[in-house]
Coordinates of C-alpha atoms in Angstrom, one line a residue:
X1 CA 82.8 55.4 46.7
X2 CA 82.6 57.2 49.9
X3 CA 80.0 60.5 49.6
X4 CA 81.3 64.1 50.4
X5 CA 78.7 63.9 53.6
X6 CA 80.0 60.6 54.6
X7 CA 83.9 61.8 54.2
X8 CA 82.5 65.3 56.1
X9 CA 80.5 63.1 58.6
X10 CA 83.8 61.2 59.2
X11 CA 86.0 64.4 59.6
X12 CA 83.9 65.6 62.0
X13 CA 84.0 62.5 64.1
X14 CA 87.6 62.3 63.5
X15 CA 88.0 65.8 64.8
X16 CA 85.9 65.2 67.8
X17 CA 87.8 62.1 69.1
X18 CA 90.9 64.1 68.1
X19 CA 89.9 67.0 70.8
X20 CA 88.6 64.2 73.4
X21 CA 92.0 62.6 73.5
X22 CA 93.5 66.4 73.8
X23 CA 91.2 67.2 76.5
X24 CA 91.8 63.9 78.6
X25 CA 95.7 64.1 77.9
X26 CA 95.5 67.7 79.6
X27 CA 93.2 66.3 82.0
X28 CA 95.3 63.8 83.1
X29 CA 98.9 65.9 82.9
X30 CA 96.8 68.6 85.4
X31 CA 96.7 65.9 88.1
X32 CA 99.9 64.3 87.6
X33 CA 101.7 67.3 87.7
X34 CA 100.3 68.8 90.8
X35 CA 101.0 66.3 93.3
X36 CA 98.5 66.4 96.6
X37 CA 100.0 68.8 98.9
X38 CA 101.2 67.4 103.0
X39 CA 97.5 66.8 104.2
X40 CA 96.6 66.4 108.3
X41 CA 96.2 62.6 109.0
X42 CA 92.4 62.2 108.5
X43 CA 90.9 61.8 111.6
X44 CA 88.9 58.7 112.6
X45 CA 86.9 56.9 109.7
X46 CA 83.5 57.5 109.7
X47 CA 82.2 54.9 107.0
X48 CA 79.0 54.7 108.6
X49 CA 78.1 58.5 106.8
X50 CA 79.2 57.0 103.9
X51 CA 76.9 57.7 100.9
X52 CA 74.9 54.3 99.8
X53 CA 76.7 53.7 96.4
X54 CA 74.7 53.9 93.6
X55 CA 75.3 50.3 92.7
X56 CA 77.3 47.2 93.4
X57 CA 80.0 48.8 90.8
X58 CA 83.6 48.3 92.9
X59 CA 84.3 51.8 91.9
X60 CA 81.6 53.2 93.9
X61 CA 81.9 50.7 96.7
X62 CA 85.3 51.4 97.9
X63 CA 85.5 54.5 100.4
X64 CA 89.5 55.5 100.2
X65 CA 91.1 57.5 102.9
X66 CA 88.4 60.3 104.1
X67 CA 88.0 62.6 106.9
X68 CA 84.2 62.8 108.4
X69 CA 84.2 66.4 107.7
X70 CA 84.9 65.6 103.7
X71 CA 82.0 63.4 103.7
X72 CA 79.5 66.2 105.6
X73 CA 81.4 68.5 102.6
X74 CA 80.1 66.3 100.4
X75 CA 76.6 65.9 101.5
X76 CA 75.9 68.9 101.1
X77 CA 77.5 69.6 97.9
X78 CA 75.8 66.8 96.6
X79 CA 72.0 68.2 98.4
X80 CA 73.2 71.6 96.3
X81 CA 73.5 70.0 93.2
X82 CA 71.5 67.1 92.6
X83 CA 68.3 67.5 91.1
X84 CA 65.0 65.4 92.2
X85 CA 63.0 63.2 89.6
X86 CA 59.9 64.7 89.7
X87 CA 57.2 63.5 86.9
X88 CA 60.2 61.8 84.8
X89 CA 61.8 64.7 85.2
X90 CA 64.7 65.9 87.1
X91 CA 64.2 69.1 88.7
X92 CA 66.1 71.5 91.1
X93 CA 64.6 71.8 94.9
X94 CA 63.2 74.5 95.7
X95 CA 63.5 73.6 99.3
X96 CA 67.2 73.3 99.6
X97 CA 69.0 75.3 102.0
X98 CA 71.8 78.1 100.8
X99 CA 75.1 76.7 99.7
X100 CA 77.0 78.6 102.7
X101 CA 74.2 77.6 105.1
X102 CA 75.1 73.9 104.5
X103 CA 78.8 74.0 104.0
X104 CA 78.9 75.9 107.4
X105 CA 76.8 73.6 108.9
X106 CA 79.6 70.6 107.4
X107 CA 82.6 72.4 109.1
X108 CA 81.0 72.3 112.8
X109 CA 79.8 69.2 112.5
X110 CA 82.9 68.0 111.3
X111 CA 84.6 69.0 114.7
X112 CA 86.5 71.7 113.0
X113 CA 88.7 74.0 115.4
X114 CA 88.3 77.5 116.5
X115 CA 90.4 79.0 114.0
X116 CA 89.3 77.0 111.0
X117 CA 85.2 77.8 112.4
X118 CA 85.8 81.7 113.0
X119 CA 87.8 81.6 109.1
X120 CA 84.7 80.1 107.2
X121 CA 82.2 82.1 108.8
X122 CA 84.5 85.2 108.1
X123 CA 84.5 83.7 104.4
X124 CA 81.0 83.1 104.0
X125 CA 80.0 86.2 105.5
X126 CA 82.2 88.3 102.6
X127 CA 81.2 85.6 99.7
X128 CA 78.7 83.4 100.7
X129 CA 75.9 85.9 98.6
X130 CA 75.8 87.5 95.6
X131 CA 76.3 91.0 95.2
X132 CA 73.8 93.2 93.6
X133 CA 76.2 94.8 90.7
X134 CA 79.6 94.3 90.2
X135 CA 79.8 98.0 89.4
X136 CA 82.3 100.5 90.9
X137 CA 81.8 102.1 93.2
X138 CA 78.8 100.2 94.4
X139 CA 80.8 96.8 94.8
X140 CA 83.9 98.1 96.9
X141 CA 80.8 99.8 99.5
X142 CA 79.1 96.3 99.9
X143 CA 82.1 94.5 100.7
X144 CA 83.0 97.2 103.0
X145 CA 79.9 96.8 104.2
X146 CA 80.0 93.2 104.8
X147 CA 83.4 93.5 106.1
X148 CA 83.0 95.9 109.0
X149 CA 79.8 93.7 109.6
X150 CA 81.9 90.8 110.7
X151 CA 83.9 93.0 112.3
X152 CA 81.6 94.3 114.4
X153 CA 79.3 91.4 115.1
X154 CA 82.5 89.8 116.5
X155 CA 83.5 93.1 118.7
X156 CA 79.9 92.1 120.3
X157 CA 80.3 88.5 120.7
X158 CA 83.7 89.5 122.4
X159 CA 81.6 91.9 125.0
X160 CA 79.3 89.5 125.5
X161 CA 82.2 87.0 126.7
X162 CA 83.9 89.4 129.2
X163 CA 80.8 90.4 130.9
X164 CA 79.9 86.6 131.3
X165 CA 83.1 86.0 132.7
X166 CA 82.5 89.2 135.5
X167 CA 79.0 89.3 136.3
X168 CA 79.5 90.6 139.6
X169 CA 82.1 93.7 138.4
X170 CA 79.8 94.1 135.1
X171 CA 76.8 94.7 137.4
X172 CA 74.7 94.4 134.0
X173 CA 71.0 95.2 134.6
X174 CA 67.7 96.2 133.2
X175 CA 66.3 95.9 129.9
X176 CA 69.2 94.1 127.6
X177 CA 70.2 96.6 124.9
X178 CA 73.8 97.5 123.1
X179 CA 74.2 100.9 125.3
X180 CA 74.1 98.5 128.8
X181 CA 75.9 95.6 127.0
X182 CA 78.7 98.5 126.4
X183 CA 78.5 100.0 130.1
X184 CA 78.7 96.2 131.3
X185 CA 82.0 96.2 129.1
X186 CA 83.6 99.3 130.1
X187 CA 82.8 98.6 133.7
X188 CA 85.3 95.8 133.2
X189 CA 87.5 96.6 130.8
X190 CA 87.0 100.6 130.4
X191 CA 90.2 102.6 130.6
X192 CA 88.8 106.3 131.6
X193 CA 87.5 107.9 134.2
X194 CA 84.7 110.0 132.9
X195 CA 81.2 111.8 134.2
X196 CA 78.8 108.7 133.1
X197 CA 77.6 105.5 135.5
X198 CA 80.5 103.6 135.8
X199 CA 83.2 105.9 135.5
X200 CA 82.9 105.7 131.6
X201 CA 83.4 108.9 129.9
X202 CA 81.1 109.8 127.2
X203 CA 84.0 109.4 124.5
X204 CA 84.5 106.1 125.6
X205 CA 80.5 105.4 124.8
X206 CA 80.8 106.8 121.9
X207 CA 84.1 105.1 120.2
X208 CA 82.3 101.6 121.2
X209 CA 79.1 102.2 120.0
X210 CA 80.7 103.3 116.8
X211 CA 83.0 100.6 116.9
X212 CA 79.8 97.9 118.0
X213 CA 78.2 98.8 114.7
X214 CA 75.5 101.0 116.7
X215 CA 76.1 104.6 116.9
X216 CA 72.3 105.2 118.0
X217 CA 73.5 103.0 121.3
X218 CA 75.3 106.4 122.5
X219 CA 73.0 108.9 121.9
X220 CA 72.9 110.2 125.8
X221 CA 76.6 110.4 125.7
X222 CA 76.4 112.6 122.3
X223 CA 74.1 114.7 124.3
X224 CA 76.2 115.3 127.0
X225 CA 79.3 116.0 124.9
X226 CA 77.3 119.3 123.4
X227 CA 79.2 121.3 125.8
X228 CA 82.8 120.8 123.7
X229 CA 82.6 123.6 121.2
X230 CA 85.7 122.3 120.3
X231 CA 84.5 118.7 118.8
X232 CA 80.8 119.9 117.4
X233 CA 82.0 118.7 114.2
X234 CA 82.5 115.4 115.4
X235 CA 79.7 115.6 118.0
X236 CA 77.6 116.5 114.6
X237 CA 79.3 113.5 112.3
X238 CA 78.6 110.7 115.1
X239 CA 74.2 112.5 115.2
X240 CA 74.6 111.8 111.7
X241 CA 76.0 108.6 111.3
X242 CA 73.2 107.6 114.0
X243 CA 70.5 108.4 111.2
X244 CA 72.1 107.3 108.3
X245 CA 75.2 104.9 107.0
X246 CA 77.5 107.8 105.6
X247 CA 78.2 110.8 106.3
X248 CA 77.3 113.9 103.7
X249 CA 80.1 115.6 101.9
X250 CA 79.7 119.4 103.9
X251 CA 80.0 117.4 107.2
X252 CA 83.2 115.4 106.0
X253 CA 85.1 118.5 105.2
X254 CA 84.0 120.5 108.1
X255 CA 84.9 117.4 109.7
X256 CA 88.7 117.6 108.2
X257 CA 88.9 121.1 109.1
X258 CA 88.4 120.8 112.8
X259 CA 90.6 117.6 112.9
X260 CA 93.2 120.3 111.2
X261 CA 92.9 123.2 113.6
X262 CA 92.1 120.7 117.1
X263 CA 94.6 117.7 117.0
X264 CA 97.1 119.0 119.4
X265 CA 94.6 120.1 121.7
X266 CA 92.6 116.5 121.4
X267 CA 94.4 114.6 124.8
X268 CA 91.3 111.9 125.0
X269 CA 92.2 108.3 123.2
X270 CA 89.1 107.4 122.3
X271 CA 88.2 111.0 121.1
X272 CA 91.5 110.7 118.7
X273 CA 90.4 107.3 118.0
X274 CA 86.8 109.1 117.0
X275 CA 88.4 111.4 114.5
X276 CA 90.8 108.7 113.2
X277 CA 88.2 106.4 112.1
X278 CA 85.9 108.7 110.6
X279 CA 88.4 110.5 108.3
X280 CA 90.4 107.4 107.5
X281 CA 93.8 107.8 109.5
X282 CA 95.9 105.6 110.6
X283 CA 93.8 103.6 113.8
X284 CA 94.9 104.8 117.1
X285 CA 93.1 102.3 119.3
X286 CA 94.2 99.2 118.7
X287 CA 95.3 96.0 120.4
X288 CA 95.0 93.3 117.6
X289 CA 94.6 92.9 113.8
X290 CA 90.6 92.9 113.8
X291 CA 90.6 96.9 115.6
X292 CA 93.3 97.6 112.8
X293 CA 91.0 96.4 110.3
X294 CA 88.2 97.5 111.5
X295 CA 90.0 100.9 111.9
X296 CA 90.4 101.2 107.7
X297 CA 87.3 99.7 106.6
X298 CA 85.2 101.8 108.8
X299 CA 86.7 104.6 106.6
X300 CA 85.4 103.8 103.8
X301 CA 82.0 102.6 104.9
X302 CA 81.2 106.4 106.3
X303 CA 82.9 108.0 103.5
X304 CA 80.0 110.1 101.4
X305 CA 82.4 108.9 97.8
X306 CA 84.1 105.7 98.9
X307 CA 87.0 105.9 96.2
X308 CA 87.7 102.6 94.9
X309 CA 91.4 103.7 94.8
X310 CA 91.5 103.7 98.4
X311 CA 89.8 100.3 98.4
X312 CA 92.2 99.1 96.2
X313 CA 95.3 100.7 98.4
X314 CA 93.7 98.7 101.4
X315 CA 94.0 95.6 99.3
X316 CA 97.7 96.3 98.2
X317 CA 98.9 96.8 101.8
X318 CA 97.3 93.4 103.0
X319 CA 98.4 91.4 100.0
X320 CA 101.6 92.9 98.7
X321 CA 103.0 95.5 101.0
X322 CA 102.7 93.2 104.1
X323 CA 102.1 90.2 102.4
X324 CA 103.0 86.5 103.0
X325 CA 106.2 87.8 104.8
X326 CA 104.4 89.8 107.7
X327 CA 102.1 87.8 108.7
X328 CA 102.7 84.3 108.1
X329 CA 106.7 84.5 109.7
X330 CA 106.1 81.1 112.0
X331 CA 105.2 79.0 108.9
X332 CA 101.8 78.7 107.4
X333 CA 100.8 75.8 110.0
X334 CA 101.4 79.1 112.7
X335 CA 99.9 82.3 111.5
X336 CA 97.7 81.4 108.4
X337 CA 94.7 82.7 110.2
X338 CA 95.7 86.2 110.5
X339 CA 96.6 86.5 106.9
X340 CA 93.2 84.7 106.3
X341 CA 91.2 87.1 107.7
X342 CA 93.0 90.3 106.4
X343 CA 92.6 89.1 102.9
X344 CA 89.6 87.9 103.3
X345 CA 87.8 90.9 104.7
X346 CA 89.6 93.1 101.5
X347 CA 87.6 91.3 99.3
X348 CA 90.5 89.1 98.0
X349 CA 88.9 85.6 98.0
X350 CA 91.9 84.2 95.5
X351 CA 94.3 84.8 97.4
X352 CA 92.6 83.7 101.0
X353 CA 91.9 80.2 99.2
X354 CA 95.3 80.1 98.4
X355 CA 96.5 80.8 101.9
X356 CA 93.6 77.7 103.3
X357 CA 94.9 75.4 100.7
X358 CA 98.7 75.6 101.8
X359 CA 97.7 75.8 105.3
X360 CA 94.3 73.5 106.1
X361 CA 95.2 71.5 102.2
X362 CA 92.5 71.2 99.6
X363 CA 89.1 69.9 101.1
X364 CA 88.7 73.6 103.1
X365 CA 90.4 75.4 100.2
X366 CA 88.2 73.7 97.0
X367 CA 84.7 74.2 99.4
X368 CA 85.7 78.2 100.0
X369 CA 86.5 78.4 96.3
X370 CA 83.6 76.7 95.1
X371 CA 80.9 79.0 97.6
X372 CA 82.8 82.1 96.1
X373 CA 82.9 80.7 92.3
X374 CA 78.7 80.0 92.9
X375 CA 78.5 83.6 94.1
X376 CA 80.4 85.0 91.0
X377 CA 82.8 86.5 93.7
X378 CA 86.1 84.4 92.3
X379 CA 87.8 86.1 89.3
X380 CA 88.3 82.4 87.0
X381 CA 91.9 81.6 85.8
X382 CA 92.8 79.8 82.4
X383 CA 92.5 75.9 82.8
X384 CA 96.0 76.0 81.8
X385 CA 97.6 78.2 84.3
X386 CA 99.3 77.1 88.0
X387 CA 96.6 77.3 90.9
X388 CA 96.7 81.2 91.0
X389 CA 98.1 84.0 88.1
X390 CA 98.6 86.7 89.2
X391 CA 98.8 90.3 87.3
X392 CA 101.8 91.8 87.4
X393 CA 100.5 95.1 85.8
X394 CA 98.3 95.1 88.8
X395 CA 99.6 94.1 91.8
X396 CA 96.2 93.4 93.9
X397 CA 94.7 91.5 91.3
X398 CA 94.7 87.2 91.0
X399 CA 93.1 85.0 89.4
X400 CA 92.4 81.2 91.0
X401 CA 92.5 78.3 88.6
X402 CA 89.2 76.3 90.3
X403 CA 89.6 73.6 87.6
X404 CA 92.9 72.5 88.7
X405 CA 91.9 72.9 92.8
X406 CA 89.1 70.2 91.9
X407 CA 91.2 68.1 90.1
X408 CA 93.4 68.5 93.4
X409 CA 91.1 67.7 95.2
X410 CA 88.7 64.9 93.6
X411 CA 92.0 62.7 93.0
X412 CA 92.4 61.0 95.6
X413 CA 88.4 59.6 95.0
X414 CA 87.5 59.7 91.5
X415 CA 87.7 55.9 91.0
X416 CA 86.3 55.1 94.4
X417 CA 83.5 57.2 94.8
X418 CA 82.0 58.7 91.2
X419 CA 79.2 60.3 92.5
X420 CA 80.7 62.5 95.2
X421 CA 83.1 63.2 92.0
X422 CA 80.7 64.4 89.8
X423 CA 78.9 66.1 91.9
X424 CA 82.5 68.7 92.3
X425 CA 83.1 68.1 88.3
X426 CA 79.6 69.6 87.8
X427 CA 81.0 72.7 89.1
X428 CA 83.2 73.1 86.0
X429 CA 80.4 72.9 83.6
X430 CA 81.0 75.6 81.3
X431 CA 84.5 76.4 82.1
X432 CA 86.7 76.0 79.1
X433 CA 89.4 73.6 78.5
X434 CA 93.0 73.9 76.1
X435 CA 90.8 73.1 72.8
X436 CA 87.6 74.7 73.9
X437 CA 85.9 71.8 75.2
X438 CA 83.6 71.8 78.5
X439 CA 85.8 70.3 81.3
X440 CA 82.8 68.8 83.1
X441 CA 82.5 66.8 80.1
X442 CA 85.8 65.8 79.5
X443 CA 85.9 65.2 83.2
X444 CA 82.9 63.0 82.8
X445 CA 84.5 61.1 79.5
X446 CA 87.8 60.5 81.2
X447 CA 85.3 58.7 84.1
X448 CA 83.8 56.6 81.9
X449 CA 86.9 55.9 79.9
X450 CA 89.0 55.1 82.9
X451 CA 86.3 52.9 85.4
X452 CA 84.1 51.8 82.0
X453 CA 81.3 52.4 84.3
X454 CA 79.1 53.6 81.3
X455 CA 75.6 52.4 82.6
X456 CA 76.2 53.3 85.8
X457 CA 77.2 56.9 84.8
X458 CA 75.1 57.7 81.7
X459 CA 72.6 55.2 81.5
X460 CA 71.5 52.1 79.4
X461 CA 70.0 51.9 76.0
X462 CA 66.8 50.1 76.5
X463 CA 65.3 47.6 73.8
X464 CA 62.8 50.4 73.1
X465 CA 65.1 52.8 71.8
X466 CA 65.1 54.8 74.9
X467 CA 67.7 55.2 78.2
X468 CA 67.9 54.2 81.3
X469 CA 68.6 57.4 84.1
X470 CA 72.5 57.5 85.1
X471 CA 74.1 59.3 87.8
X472 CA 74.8 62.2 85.0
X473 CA 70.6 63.0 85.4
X474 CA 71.0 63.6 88.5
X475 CA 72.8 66.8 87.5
X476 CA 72.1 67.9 84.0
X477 CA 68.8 67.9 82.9
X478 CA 69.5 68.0 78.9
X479 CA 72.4 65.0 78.5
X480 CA 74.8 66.8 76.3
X481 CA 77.4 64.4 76.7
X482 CA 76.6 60.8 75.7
X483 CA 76.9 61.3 72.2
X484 CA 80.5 62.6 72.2
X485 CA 81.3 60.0 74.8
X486 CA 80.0 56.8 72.8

């Protein structure tokens, strides 16, 4: 006769290897039934960076078809998230460098193009830190923030080209600052012919400096310009937003009013352009997608309220209104960057994965996701859903499913390289699988089940009663998983 703890001990084991077996059948149907999307041929093997494997196992030996820039990825992820046995102890370094430090560090290294270079700086600049409160209206103003940031540090790398490119016509001297790095510009590439050195006009200045990030860099201009009754308003909103990052709520409507009463009488460009960007209209001066950007976001930063509403109206136009359609029409292998960069400097991470996945494949795609899931910047998806839901109530609003990306992703090397795949499973620690298991452990099971590598991953009892360190110490420092796996 069997006791009622024995037959409850049994259940309970029974129950457990019943919601293993669930956990690995989904496992196992996510992969098969997302096939590896049309990857670029890897470029030339570079087995020589390949990690030392852990042992002689044949699973950890073999390398498998891998770009040099994957490995570098991988480095990194695994200096992230290994931890250091310190005292017989494994402990996280506190020496490390940040997670978008080293992943940018991978994608030049790895000979990555201009396009693919200029989209993961864009990415980690917007996501590559966590925000201070997820709070409305203070989120929306920081990615603003961070967004016309880019913008603008870009507008000044772009200055800095021309005038290299026409020293003699630049005539850029003295003491380097953004007001002569502007002049330089506008001696070049200015299109008035005003009263200042140069032939710039003092609106001119004053629209670049604005649009440079730097209002303070056109102070002399604003000084001259005291003499246009007409524009004190905006003579007094550009003093301002020299002082300060926003403008007050008195000077914004007096601001509206002029606008109101002068607009027909306003014949300068970049005194329109002035007016446009600080009350949110539709951006006059622009020759690309970045000034049109720039142009919206620039709105909001100033604004003295910021209404998420408008925010969110920014978003809708980029991902729904325009969408795929607009500015993707020569195939994602043509246009992907542009669409990259608009939703990625809304604030809409999911869906700019999304976009890098179908364009660049997985490796880019699952190393974006991963810096923005870290970050708590990438709203999570069911384990169960397609790579991306998204909310038909609300039209701006996705979700990215990271499990299945990594699954995507680690396929093609989970039975070649174990290491380099737990280091990406770890990622899903915590994340909830079909019968509310922990995916890193199921992902960590099916390894073990699958190669049988089970010293190599978790260890080996030792004749004392005690274990041997595995590759799983390396990332947890509590083993919560041998039990359920044996």
């Amino acid at each position: 006769m069997h006791s009622k703890d024995d037959v409850s001990d049994y259940e309970a084991e029974l129950e457990e290897r019943s919601r293993l077996q669930i956990e690995r059948a989904f496992f196992n149907q996510t992969l098969l039934s997302n096939p590896l999307p049309s990857l670029k041929p890897p470029g030339r093997k570079d087995k020589e960076n390949m990690r030392e494997p852990a042992s002689a196992s044949r699973f950890v030996a073999q390398s498998g078809e891998v770009t040099r820039r994957e490995l570098l990825y991988g480095d990194r992820i695994r200096k992230c998230r290994v931890l250091i046995p310190v005292s017989r102890r494994y402990i996280q370094s506190s020496r490390r460098k940040p997670l978008d430090k080293m992943l940018l560090e991978a994608t030049t290294e790895g000979g990555a193009s201009e396009n693919l270079e200029i989209a993961w700086h864009s990415f980690a600049a917007m996501f590559g830190d966590r925000l201070a409160t997820h709070e409305e209206p203070a989120r929306s103003n920081e990615l603003v923030r961070r967004a016309t940031g880019v913008l603008e540090k870009q507008f000044c790398s772009h200055m800095r080209d021309c005038v290299s490119r026409s020293l003699e016509r630049a005539q850029m001297g003295g003491v380097p600052s953004m007001r002569s790095l502007i002049m330089a510009y506008l001696k070049v590439h200015g299109t008035s012919s005003g009263d200042l050195e140069g032939g710039v006009s003092a609106w001119e200045l004053a629209y670049h400096a604005l649009r440079a990030g730097e209002v303070a860099a056109a102070k002399e201009a604003l000084s001259s310009l005291a003499h246009f009754p007409r524009s004190a308003v905006l003579v007094a909103a550009l003093n301002q937003l020299a002082g300060q990052p926003r403008l007050n709520e008195e000077t914004k409507m007096k601001l509206r009013t002029e606008w109101r009463h002068e607009q027909s009488h306003v014949g300068d460009v970049h005194q329109r352009a002035l007016y446009a960007a600080l009350l949110g209209l539709e951006p006059t001066h622009v020759s690309n997608l970045e000034e049109w950007l720039w142009g919206h976001l620039v709105a909001l930063r100033v604004d003295p309220a910021l209404p998420a509403a408008i925010y969110a109206d920014l978003q809708k136009q980029i991902a729904v209104d325009l969408g795929e359609s607009y500015f993707m029409q020569g195939g994602a292998s043509a246009e992907w960057s542009h669409y990259f960069t608009a939703l990625t400097l809304t604030g809409q991470p999911e869906r700019a994965v999304k976009v890098m996945f179908d364009a660049e494949g997985a490796s880019e795609a699952v190393h974006m996701a991963i810096l923005a899931h870290e970050n708590k910047l990438l709203a999570m998806a069911p384990v169960t859903e397609e790579l991306v839901r998204y909310e038909s109530a609300t039209p701006t609003r996705c979700q990215l499913n990271l499990a299945r990306l990594i699954n995507i992703y680690t396929k093609t090397f989970e039975l070649t390289d174990i290491p380099r795949s737990l280091d990406y499973w770890y990622f899903l620690k915590g994340v909830e699988g079909p019968t509310r298991g922990d995916i890193f452990e199921t992902a960590v099971s099916r390894a073990v089940y699958l190669t049988g590598e089970i010293g190599l991953i978790l260890g080996k009892r030792t004749k004392e009663g005690g274990r041997t360190a595995g590759l799983i110490d390396e990332l947890v420092s509590e083993i919560t998983v041998t039990s359920r796996i044996e």
